[in-house]
Amino acid sequence: KTWGVAGSAFYSKFRVDEAAINDYLSGTGLSVSADHWQYYGVHFGPTATVSLAKNTVMDFRALGGISHVNMPIVELKGTDGNGGASLGTSSEKWTDAFSWQLGTNLRYNFDPKFFLYTNFDFNYMKPTWSVNNEDINQKMGVIDLTVGLGASF
């Protein structure tokens, strides 16, 4: 009733803010175009449920697992004197990384089989890619907030 095992399968995709990168490169004669970050994976771990009131419970989770992570494909372009010609494009790179998730949710059971809930999760990973014999890593932290309607089976 209090302890359990939780699991999560996930997929996320995030665009790159090209405008911010190009603002940073302003005046260098360079610009970039980039596609996206994306990852997918699974987490498993313990969960605990605490009763707060007659129809209200809170769950806590600490999950760990593996993520398969893709870094953006980036094209570097020259803008001075060469009409925006491509100076090079990175290749698609994937890597595996340990990832973890801490989360909690608050549930209000308005019926024995149905409930309202709000959820907060923090996901973190630090994948490393080898590019031209050099390791490049990226800290990736994501906060997920959810509000919804649920059903118990």
XYZ file of N, CA and C in Angstrom:
459
model
N 0.809 -1.201 0.000
C 0.000 0.000 0.000
C 0.853 1.266 0.000
N 2.059 1.205 0.559
C 2.918 2.381 0.643
C 4.060 2.353 -0.366
N 4.668 1.185 -0.594
C 5.844 1.067 -1.465
C 5.510 0.347 -2.749
N 6.233 0.695 -3.803
C 6.018 0.031 -5.086
C 7.195 0.248 -6.018
N 7.043 -0.261 -7.229
C 8.054 -0.085 -8.274
C 7.380 0.670 -9.419
N 8.052 1.695 -9.891
C 7.520 2.507 -10.985
C 8.409 2.363 -12.211
N 7.827 2.595 -13.362
C 8.576 2.573 -14.610
C 8.104 3.689 -15.514
N 8.975 4.080 -16.418
C 8.646 5.159 -17.333
C 9.357 4.910 -18.652
N 8.627 5.016 -19.752
C 9.214 5.023 -21.090
C 8.966 6.422 -21.642
N 9.956 7.018 -22.311
C 9.813 8.411 -22.704
C 10.499 8.698 -24.032
N 10.043 9.763 -24.656
C 10.643 10.305 -25.874
C 10.466 11.815 -25.832
N 11.518 12.548 -26.156
C 11.435 14.013 -26.201
C 12.254 14.534 -27.372
N 11.789 15.648 -27.909
C 12.472 16.298 -29.023
C 12.395 17.804 -28.779
N 13.541 18.492 -28.899
C 13.620 19.917 -28.616
C 14.321 20.629 -29.763
N 13.785 21.745 -30.192
C 14.413 22.499 -31.272
C 15.586 23.308 -30.723
N 16.500 23.648 -31.605
C 17.649 24.485 -31.267
C 17.291 25.927 -31.607
N 17.627 26.848 -30.731
C 17.370 28.263 -30.955
C 18.464 28.832 -31.856
N 18.283 28.653 -33.165
C 19.278 29.132 -34.134
C 19.485 30.643 -34.046
N 18.422 31.388 -33.797
C 18.532 32.852 -33.725
C 19.502 33.264 -32.621
N 19.451 32.607 -31.476
C 20.354 32.950 -30.375
C 21.805 32.643 -30.747
N 22.044 31.514 -31.410
C 23.403 31.171 -31.835
C 23.904 32.181 -32.864
N 23.054 32.503 -33.820
C 23.466 33.447 -34.863
C 23.653 34.862 -34.322
N 22.881 35.243 -33.298
C 23.123 36.530 -32.636
C 24.511 36.531 -31.986
N 24.876 35.406 -31.371
C 26.188 35.276 -30.735
C 27.304 35.372 -31.777
N 27.073 34.807 -32.968
C 28.068 34.806 -34.041
C 28.067 36.094 -34.868
N 27.162 37.013 -34.560
C 27.036 38.253 -35.319
C 28.380 38.961 -35.421
N 28.721 39.350 -36.653
C 29.962 40.056 -36.887
C 31.148 39.156 -37.190
N 30.970 37.838 -37.115
C 32.076 36.908 -37.374
C 32.119 36.457 -38.832
N 31.054 36.743 -39.588
C 30.976 36.251 -40.955
C 30.501 34.805 -41.021
N 30.005 34.287 -39.892
C 29.529 32.908 -39.828
C 28.075 32.869 -39.394
N 27.389 31.827 -39.803
C 26.041 31.544 -39.301
C 25.888 30.037 -39.244
N 24.879 29.575 -38.508
C 24.633 28.141 -38.397
C 23.168 27.842 -38.652
N 22.915 26.621 -39.064
C 21.563 26.067 -39.042
C 21.691 24.727 -38.325
N 20.686 24.381 -37.548
C 20.741 23.150 -36.747
C 19.359 22.544 -36.672
N 19.309 21.206 -36.563
C 17.991 20.576 -36.472
C 17.522 20.515 -35.010
N 17.699 19.452 -34.273
C 17.072 19.297 -32.961
C 17.889 18.366 -32.065
N 17.602 18.439 -30.769
C 18.019 17.429 -29.805
C 16.870 16.450 -29.710
N 17.159 15.181 -29.494
C 16.093 14.232 -29.194
C 16.669 13.074 -28.386
N 15.807 12.424 -27.618
C 16.228 11.258 -26.848
C 15.021 10.400 -26.516
N 15.299 9.134 -26.215
C 14.280 8.227 -25.723
C 14.934 7.252 -24.759
N 14.129 6.628 -23.908
C 14.706 5.690 -22.952
C 13.691 5.122 -21.999
N 14.205 4.435 -20.974
C 13.375 3.825 -19.938
C 14.001 4.086 -18.570
N 13.138 4.222 -17.572
C 13.543 4.378 -16.175
C 12.746 3.395 -15.322
N 13.373 2.915 -14.247
C 12.702 2.082 -13.252
C 13.225 2.464 -11.879
N 12.384 2.274 -10.861
C 12.843 2.554 -9.509
C 11.716 2.510 -8.502
N 12.047 2.802 -7.238
C 11.061 2.726 -6.163
C 10.109 3.919 -6.155
N 8.932 3.664 -5.636
C 7.941 4.721 -5.431
C 7.324 4.539 -4.045
N 6.961 5.632 -3.415
C 6.315 5.603 -2.102
C 5.059 6.456 -2.159
N 4.010 5.979 -1.513
C 2.739 6.694 -1.462
C 2.443 7.078 -0.012
N 2.096 8.350 0.181
C 1.786 8.873 1.508
C 0.379 9.438 1.471
N -0.461 9.048 2.434
C -1.815 9.585 2.529
C -1.768 10.932 3.244
N -2.367 11.956 2.614
C -2.387 13.296 3.208
C -3.727 13.616 3.862
N -4.800 13.071 3.317
C -6.153 13.270 3.834
C -6.985 12.085 3.359
N -8.286 12.099 3.682
C -9.147 10.970 3.351
C -9.073 10.579 1.874
N -9.150 11.509 0.959
C -9.157 11.216 -0.475
C -7.944 11.757 -1.219
N -6.891 12.126 -0.492
C -5.731 12.757 -1.117
C -4.451 12.011 -0.758
N -3.681 11.656 -1.781
C -2.400 10.976 -1.571
C -1.312 11.663 -2.392
N -0.078 11.469 -1.953
C 1.076 11.992 -2.669
C 2.031 10.833 -2.931
N 2.557 10.761 -4.159
C 3.519 9.737 -4.546
C 4.885 10.392 -4.750
N 5.942 9.667 -4.397
C 7.316 10.110 -4.613
C 8.045 9.023 -5.388
N 8.861 9.417 -6.391
C 9.587 8.459 -7.222
C 11.044 8.864 -7.344
N 11.926 7.860 -7.400
C 13.344 8.057 -7.725
C 13.700 6.959 -8.722
N 13.801 7.337 -9.998
C 13.987 6.355 -11.062
C 15.331 6.559 -11.752
N 15.894 5.488 -12.252
C 17.126 5.556 -13.017
C 17.024 4.651 -14.223
N 17.814 4.928 -15.248
C 17.761 4.085 -16.429
C 18.713 4.541 -17.510
N 18.355 4.247 -18.734
C 19.213 4.521 -19.877
C 18.456 5.354 -20.909
N 19.168 6.294 -21.503
C 18.606 7.116 -22.580
C 19.501 6.986 -23.811
N 18.894 6.997 -24.974
C 19.601 7.014 -26.252
C 19.414 8.434 -26.786
N 20.521 9.187 -26.957
C 20.457 10.624 -27.152
C 21.096 11.029 -28.485
N 20.429 11.933 -29.199
C 20.869 12.441 -30.491
C 21.242 13.917 -30.360
N 22.446 14.285 -30.821
C 22.821 15.698 -30.821
C 22.401 16.329 -32.151
N 22.213 17.632 -32.191
C 21.777 18.284 -33.421
C 22.793 18.143 -34.554
N 22.302 18.047 -35.762
C 23.147 18.155 -36.944
C 23.284 19.642 -37.207
N 24.515 20.116 -37.272
C 24.793 21.546 -37.401
C 25.512 21.803 -38.721
N 25.043 22.819 -39.443
C 25.732 23.260 -40.653
C 26.293 24.654 -40.401
N 27.588 24.812 -40.621
C 28.256 26.098 -40.480
C 28.334 26.745 -41.854
N 27.910 28.003 -41.930
C 27.899 28.727 -43.209
C 28.739 29.993 -43.092
N 29.411 30.335 -44.180
C 30.137 31.593 -44.267
C 29.225 32.633 -44.890
N 29.165 33.826 -44.320
C 28.245 34.852 -44.830
C 28.968 36.028 -45.469
N 30.283 36.144 -45.282
C 31.025 37.272 -45.862
C 31.727 36.845 -47.146
N 31.314 37.425 -48.265
C 32.017 37.230 -49.514
C 31.763 35.920 -50.231
N 30.997 35.005 -49.626
C 30.774 33.736 -50.328
C 29.288 33.379 -50.418
N 28.430 34.330 -50.188
C 27.000 34.134 -50.400
C 26.345 33.094 -49.516
N 26.854 32.844 -48.340
C 26.241 31.884 -47.423
C 26.584 30.443 -47.744
N 27.745 30.209 -48.351
C 28.151 28.850 -48.723
C 28.417 28.007 -47.481
N 28.114 26.727 -47.576
C 28.343 25.797 -46.480
C 29.833 25.580 -46.270
N 30.261 25.688 -45.015
C 31.648 25.425 -44.645
C 31.806 24.045 -44.029
N 30.705 23.359 -43.828
C 30.751 22.008 -43.261
C 29.492 21.686 -42.490
N 29.178 20.399 -42.460
C 27.992 19.906 -41.754
C 28.394 18.725 -40.888
N 27.949 18.726 -39.636
C 28.235 17.599 -38.750
C 27.393 16.400 -39.176
N 27.846 15.229 -38.814
C 27.076 14.024 -39.114
C 26.166 13.697 -37.929
N 25.176 12.852 -38.177
C 24.262 12.467 -37.102
C 25.004 11.619 -36.077
N 24.853 11.969 -34.802
C 25.531 11.268 -33.712
C 24.521 10.865 -32.648
N 24.566 9.601 -32.251
C 23.755 9.069 -31.164
C 24.691 8.488 -30.109
N 24.273 8.532 -28.853
C 25.028 7.903 -27.779
C 24.061 7.463 -26.690
N 24.513 6.561 -25.835
C 23.729 6.131 -24.672
C 24.245 6.851 -23.436
N 23.334 7.152 -22.514
C 23.718 7.847 -21.289
C 22.841 7.368 -20.138
N 23.441 7.284 -18.950
C 22.648 7.047 -17.749
C 21.772 8.270 -17.534
N 20.521 8.053 -17.186
C 19.613 9.162 -16.899
C 18.817 8.835 -15.643
N 18.352 9.866 -14.980
C 17.535 9.656 -13.783
C 16.378 10.644 -13.746
N 15.393 10.292 -12.935
C 14.181 11.099 -12.808
C 13.754 11.112 -11.345
N 13.507 12.294 -10.816
C 12.888 12.452 -9.501
C 11.518 13.064 -9.733
N 10.522 12.524 -9.066
C 9.187 13.040 -9.316
C 8.253 12.870 -8.142
N 7.183 13.626 -8.206
C 6.124 13.526 -7.217
C 4.799 13.865 -7.890
N 3.743 13.313 -7.370
C 2.431 13.727 -7.846
C 1.447 13.741 -6.685
N 0.449 14.575 -6.828
C -0.605 14.734 -5.839
C -1.899 14.290 -6.488
N -2.614 13.339 -5.827
C -3.861 12.802 -6.389
C -5.014 13.047 -5.423
N -6.119 13.505 -5.991
C -7.359 13.649 -5.231
C -8.380 12.688 -5.827
N -8.789 11.683 -5.040
C -9.751 10.675 -5.486
C -11.173 11.175 -5.242
N -11.835 11.637 -6.306
C -13.217 12.101 -6.159
C -14.213 10.962 -6.337
N -13.727 9.775 -6.668
C -14.525 8.565 -6.860
C -13.566 7.400 -6.599
N -14.057 6.224 -6.198
C -13.132 5.102 -5.967
C -12.286 4.722 -7.194
N -12.759 4.989 -8.390
C -12.026 4.615 -9.605
C -11.410 5.799 -10.363
N -11.744 7.045 -10.022
C -11.270 8.197 -10.775
C -10.647 9.246 -9.862
N -9.666 9.956 -10.400
C -8.971 10.956 -9.588
C -8.449 12.098 -10.465
N -8.251 13.246 -9.823
C -7.550 14.383 -10.414
C -6.119 14.326 -9.910
N -5.167 14.738 -10.728
C -3.794 14.723 -10.258
C -2.980 15.855 -10.870
N -1.922 16.181 -10.171
C -0.903 17.078 -10.697
C 0.433 16.383 -10.481
N 1.337 16.568 -11.416
C 2.572 15.813 -11.430
C 3.753 16.742 -11.701
N 4.874 16.487 -11.029
C 6.124 17.214 -11.261
C 7.249 16.199 -11.388
N 8.008 16.246 -12.495
C 9.159 15.363 -12.689
C 10.352 16.194 -13.131
N 11.524 15.822 -12.640
C 12.775 16.398 -13.124
C 13.605 15.259 -13.701
N 13.960 15.362 -14.973
C 14.768 14.354 -15.667
C 16.146 14.946 -15.945
N 17.201 14.134 -15.781
C 18.556 14.637 -15.999
C 19.417 13.560 -16.654
N 20.314 14.021 -17.543
C 21.324 13.150 -18.148
C 22.483 14.021 -18.605
N 23.632 13.399 -18.836
C 24.804 14.112 -19.339
C 25.490 13.226 -20.389
N 24.907 13.179 -21.610
C 25.495 12.339 -22.655
C 26.829 12.898 -23.162
N 27.680 11.983 -23.638
C 28.968 12.350 -24.209
C 29.085 11.735 -25.599
N 29.481 12.566 -26.574
C 29.711 12.108 -27.943
C 31.186 12.283 -28.271
N 31.706 11.406 -29.113
C 33.072 11.558 -29.610
C 32.997 12.182 -31.003
N 33.562 13.386 -31.143
C 33.563 14.115 -32.413
C 35.005 14.466 -32.743
N 35.506 13.941 -33.849
C 36.910 14.171 -34.257
C 37.886 13.845 -33.126
N 37.681 12.688 -32.494
C 38.525 12.206 -31.390
C 38.522 13.131 -30.183
N 37.483 13.911 -30.037
C 37.333 14.789 -28.882
C 35.977 14.522 -28.256
N 35.927 14.402 -26.928
C 34.664 14.165 -26.239
C 33.922 15.476 -26.016
N 32.652 15.477 -26.395
C 31.766 16.617 -26.188
C 30.605 16.117 -25.335
N 30.318 16.799 -24.228
C 29.173 16.377 -23.419
C 28.202 17.531 -23.255
N 26.977 17.172 -22.924
C 25.900 18.153 -22.787
C 25.059 17.793 -21.569
N 24.972 18.696 -20.610
C 24.059 18.492 -19.483
C 22.648 18.766 -19.975
N 21.737 17.848 -19.708
C 20.351 18.006 -20.155
C 19.420 17.771 -18.968
N 18.735 18.820 -18.540
C 17.755 18.730 -17.468
C 16.413 19.229 -17.968
N 15.367 18.481 -17.684
C 14.034 18.823 -18.168
C 13.045 18.727 -17.011
N 12.191 19.732 -16.882
C 11.106 19.705 -15.896
C 9.804 19.442 -16.642
N 9.057 18.447 -16.180
C 7.742 18.121 -16.747
C 6.680 18.408 -15.688
N 5.683 19.190 -16.074
C 4.528 19.473 -15.209
C 3.274 18.954 -15.901
N 2.446 18.261 -15.157
C 1.253 17.665 -15.735
C 0.063 17.895 -14.795
N -1.088 18.127 -15.359
C -2.353 18.159 -14.624
C -3.311 17.293 -15.427
N -4.047 16.429 -14.751
C -4.922 15.561 -15.537
C -5.971 14.830 -14.726
N -6.650 13.970 -15.424
C -7.694 13.100 -14.885
C -7.218 11.672 -15.057
N -7.335 10.848 -14.027
C -6.854 9.472 -14.084
C -7.887 8.471 -13.663
N -7.601 7.198 -13.962
C -8.488 6.100 -13.576
C -7.666 4.993 -12.934
N -8.213 4.376 -11.887
C -7.573 3.239 -11.208
C -8.188 1.939 -11.696
N -7.362 0.916 -11.821
C -7.851 -0.401 -12.253
C -7.686 -1.408 -11.152
